[in-house]
Short mmCIF file of C-alpha atoms in Angstrom, two decimals:
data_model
loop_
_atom_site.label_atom_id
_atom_site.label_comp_id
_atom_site.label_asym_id
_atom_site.label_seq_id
_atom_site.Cartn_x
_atom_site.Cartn_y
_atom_site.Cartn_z
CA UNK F 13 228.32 92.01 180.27
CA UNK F 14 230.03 91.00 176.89
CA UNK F 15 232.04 94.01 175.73
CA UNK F 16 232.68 92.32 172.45
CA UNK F 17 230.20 90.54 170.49
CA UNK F 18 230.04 88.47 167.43
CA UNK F 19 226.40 87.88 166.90
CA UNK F 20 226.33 85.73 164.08
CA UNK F 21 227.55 81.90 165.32
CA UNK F 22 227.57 80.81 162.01
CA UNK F 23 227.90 81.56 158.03
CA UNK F 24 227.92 79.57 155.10
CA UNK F 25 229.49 81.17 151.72
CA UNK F 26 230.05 79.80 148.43
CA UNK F 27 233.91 79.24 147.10
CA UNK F 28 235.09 82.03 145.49
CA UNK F 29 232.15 84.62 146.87
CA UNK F 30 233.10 87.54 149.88
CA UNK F 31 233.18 86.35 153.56
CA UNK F 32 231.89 89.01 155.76
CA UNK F 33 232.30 88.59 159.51
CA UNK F 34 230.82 90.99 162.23
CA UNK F 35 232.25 92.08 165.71
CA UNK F 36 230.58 94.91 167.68
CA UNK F 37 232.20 96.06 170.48
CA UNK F 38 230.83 98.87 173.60
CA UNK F 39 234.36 100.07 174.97
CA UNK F 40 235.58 103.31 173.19
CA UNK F 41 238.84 102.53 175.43
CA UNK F 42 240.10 99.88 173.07
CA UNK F 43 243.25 100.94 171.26
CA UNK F 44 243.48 98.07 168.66
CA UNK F 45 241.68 94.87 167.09
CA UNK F 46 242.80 91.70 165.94
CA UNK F 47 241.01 89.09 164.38
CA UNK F 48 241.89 85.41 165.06
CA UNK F 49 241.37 81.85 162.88
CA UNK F 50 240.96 78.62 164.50
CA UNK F 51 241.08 75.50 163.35
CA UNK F 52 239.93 72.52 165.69
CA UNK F 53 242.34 71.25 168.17
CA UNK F 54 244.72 74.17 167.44
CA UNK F 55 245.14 77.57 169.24
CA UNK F 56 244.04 80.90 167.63
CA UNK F 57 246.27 82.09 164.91
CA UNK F 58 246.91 85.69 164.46
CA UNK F 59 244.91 86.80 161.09
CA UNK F 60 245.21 90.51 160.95
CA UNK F 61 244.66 93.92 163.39
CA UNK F 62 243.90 97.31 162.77
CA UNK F 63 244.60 100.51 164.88
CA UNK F 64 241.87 102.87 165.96
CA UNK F 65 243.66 105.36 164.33
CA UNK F 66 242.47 103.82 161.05
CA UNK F 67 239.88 102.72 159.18
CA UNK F 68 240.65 99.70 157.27
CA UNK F 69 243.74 97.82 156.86
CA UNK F 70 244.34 95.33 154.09
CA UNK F 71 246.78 92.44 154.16
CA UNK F 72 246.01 90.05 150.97
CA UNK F 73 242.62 88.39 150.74
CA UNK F 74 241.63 89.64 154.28
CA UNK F 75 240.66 93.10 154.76
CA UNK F 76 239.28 94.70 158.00
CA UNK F 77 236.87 97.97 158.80
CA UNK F 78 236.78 99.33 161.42
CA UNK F 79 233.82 101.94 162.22
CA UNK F 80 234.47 103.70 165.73
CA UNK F 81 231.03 105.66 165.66
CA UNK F 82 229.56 102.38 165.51
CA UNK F 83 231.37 100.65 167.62
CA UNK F 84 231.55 97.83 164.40
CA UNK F 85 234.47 95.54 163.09
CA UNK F 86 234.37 93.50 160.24
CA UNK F 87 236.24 91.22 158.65
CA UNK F 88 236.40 90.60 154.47
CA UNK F 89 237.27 87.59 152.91
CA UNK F 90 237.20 87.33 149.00
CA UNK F 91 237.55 85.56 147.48
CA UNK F 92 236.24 82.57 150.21
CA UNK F 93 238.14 79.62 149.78
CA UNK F 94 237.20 75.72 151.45
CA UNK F 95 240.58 76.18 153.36
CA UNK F 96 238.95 79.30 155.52
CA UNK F 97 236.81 77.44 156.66
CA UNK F 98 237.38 77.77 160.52
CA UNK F 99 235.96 79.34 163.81
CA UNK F 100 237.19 83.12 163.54
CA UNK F 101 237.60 85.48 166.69
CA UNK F 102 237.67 88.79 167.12
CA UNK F 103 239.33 90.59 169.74
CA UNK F 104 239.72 94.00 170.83
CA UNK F 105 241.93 95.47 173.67
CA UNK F 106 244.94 97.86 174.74
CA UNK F 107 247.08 95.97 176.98
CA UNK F 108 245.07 92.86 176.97
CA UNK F 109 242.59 91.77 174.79
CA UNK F 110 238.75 90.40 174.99
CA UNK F 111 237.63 88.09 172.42
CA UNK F 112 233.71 87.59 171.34
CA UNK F 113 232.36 84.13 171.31
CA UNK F 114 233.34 83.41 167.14
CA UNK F 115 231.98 83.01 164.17
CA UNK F 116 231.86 79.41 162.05
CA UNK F 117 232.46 80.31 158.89
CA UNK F 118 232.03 77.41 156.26
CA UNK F 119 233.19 77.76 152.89
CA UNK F 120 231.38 75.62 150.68
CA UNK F 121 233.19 74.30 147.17
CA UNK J 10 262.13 79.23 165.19
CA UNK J 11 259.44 77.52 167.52
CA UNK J 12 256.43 79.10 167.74
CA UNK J 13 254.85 79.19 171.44
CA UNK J 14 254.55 75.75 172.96
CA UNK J 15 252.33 74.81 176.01
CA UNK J 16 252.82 71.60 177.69
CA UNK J 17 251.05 69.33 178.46
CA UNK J 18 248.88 69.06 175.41
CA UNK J 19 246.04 67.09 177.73
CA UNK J 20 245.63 66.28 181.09
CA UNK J 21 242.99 64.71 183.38
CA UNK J 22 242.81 65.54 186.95
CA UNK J 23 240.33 64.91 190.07
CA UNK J 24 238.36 67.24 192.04
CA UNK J 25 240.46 68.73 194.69
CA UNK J 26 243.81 68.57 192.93
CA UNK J 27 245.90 70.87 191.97
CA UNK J 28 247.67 71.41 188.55
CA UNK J 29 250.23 73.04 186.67
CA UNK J 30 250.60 74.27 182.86
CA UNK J 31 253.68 75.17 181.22
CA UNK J 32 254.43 77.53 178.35
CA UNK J 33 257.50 78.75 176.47
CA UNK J 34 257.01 82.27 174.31
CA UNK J 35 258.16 82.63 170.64
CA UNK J 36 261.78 83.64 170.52
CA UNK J 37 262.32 87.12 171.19
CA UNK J 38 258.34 87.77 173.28
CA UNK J 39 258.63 88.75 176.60
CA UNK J 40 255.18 88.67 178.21
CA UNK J 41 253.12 85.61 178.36
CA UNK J 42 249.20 86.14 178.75
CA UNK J 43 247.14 83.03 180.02
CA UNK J 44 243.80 82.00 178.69
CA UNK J 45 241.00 80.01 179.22
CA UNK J 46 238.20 79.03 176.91
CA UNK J 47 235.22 76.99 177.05
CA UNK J 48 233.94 74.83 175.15
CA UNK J 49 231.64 77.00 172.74
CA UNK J 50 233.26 80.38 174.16
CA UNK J 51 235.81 82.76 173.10
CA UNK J 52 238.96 83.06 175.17
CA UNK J 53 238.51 84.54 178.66
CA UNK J 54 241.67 86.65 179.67
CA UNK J 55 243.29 84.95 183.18
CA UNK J 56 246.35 87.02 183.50
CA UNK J 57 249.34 88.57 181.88
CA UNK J 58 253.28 88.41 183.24
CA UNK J 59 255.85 90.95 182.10
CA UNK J 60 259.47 90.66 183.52
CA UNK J 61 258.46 87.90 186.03
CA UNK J 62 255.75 89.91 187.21
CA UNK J 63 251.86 89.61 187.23
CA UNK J 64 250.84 92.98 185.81
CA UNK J 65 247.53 92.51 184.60
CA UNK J 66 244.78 90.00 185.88
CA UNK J 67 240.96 89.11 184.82
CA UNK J 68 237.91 88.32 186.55
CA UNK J 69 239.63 84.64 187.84
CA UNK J 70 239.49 83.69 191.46
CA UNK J 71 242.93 82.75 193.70
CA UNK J 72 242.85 79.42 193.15
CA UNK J 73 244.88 81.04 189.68
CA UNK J 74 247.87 81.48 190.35
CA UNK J 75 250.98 81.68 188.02
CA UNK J 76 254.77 82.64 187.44
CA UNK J 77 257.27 83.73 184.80
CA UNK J 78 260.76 82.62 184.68
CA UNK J 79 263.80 84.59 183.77
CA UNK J 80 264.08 82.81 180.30
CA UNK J 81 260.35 84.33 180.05
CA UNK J 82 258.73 80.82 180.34
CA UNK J 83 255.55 80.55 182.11
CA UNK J 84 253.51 78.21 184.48
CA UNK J 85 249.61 78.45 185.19
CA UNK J 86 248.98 76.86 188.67
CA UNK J 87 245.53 76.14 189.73
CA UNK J 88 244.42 74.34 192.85
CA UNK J 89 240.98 73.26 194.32
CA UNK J 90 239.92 71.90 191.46
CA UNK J 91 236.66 72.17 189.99
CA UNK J 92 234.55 70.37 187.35
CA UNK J 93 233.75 73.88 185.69
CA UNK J 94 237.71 74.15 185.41
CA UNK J 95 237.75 71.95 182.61
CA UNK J 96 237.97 74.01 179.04
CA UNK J 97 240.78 75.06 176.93
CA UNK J 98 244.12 76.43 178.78
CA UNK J 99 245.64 78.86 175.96
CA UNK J 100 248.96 80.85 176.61
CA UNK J 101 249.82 83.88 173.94
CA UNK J 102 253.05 85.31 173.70
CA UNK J 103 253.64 88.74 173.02
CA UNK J 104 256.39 91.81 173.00
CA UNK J 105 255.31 94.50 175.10
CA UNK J 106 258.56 96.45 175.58
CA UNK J 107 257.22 98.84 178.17
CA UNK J 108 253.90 98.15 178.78
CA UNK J 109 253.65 100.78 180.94
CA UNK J 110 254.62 103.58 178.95
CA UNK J 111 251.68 102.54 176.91
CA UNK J 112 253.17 100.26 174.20
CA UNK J 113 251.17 97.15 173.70
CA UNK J 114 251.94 94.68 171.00
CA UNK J 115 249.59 94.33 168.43
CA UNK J 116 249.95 90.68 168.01
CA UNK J 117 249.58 87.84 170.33
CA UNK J 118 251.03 83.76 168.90
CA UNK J 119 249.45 81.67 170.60
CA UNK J 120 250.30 77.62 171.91
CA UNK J 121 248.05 75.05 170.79
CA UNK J 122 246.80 75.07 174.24
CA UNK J 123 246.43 72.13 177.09
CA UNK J 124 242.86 70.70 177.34
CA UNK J 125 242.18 69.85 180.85
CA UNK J 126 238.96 67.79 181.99
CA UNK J 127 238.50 67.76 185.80
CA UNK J 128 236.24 64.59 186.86
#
C-alpha cells in the first residue's frame, strides 16, 4: 500500500510558464514534507519542506502547499526554466521519510 | 565542506555474494539513513543509524544488515545476493539531535548513491 503517491509520471511545461507537481499522501501521522530534484546519475537533492503546522512555504521560485484535509502536496515552479527539468520526489515522514514514485517534469524552451 | 559521499560509485557482484557499501555524512550530521531505489521507483527506506545504533528499520529482510562508526560513517552489508538486489543504493545524512525526544531533521543530503547490478 503506497502511503505517498505522485500520480502524474510525467509533465511537460513551456519555459517561463508555472510547474505544478502533485503528491497525495494517506498518513495524517506525517509531521513534515520535503520535496526532492533529481537529475540522472545523481542522488536526490534537497529542494524545499514544509511543516504540518503550515500551509505553504516559499523559498524563491519554488513554493509548496500543503492541504492536510486533503491529504494534498504540491509543488510550484514559476517561472519553469529548461534547467528544472528533472525527476522530482516527494517525500513525507517524521523520523524517516517515504518518497512517491516521481514526477518527470520537462521544461521545454 | 564535502557533501555526503558513498563509495563505491558502481559495483557488479554474483548471485550468492555478499557486499558492502560505504558512506560518510556531511560534516556536522549524525545519523545516516540507507536507501534503495529501483529503477523507475522512488526511494524505499532500508534503515536509519543514530549514535552507532540501528534505531529505525523498513520492510527489508536480514540479509540487510549495517553499522555506524564513531566518526558517524556508515556501511550497508548485504549477503545472499539476489538478482532483484540490483537498483540504486542511496545513503542521506541528517542531524537528528535526539531523535527520541521527537526532533527530526527536516532535511536529508544525500550521496550520489552506488549502483549495484547482481548477475
Amino acid at each position: 500500500d503506497q502511503q505517498v503517491k505522485q500520480n502524474s509520471p510525467s509533465l511537460s511545461v513551456q519555459e517561463g510558464r508555472i510547474s505544478i507537481l502533485n503528491c497525495d499522501y494517506t498518513n495524517s501521522m506525517f509531521d513534515y514534507f520535503l520535496w526532492y530534484k533529481k537529475y540522472p546519475a545523481e542522488g536526490p537533492t534537497f529542494l524545499i519542506s514544509i511543516s504540518s503546522i503550515k500551509d505553504k512555504n516559499e523559498d524563491g521560485r519554488f513554493t509548496v502547499f500543503l492541504n492536510k484535509s486533503a491529504k494534498h502536496l504540491s509543488l510550484h515552479i514559476v517561472p519553469s526554466q529548461p534547467g528544472d527539468s528533472a525527476v522530482y520526489f516527494c517525500a513525507a515522514g517524521t523520523y524517516k521519510y517515504i518518497f512517491g514514485t516521481g514526477t518527470r517534469l520537462k521544461v521545454l524552451a | 565542506d564535502a557533501g555526503v559521499t558513498q563509495s563505491p560509485t558502481h559495483l557488479i557482484k554474483t548471485r550468492g555474494q555478499q557486499v558492502t557499501l560505504r558512506c560518510s555524512p556531511k560534516s556536522g550530521h549524525d545519523t545516516v539513513s540507507w536507501y534503495q531505489q529501483a529503477l523507475g521507483q522512488g526511494p524505499q527506506f532500508i534503515f536509519q543509524y543514530y549514535e552507532e545504533e540501528e534505531r529505525q528499520r523498513g520492510n527489508f529482510p536480514d540479509r540487510f544488515s549495517g553499522h555506524q562508526f564513531p566518526n558517524y560513517s556508515s556501511e550497508l552489508n548485504v549477503n545472499a545476493l539476489l538478482l532483484g538486489d540490483s537498483a540504486l543504493y542511496l545513503c542521506a545524512s541528517s542531524s537528528l539531535g535526539g531523535w527520541d525526544r521527537g526532533r527530526i531533521s527536516t532535511e536529508a543530503f544525500f550521496g550520489q548513491g552506488t549502483r549495484l547490478t547482481v548477475v
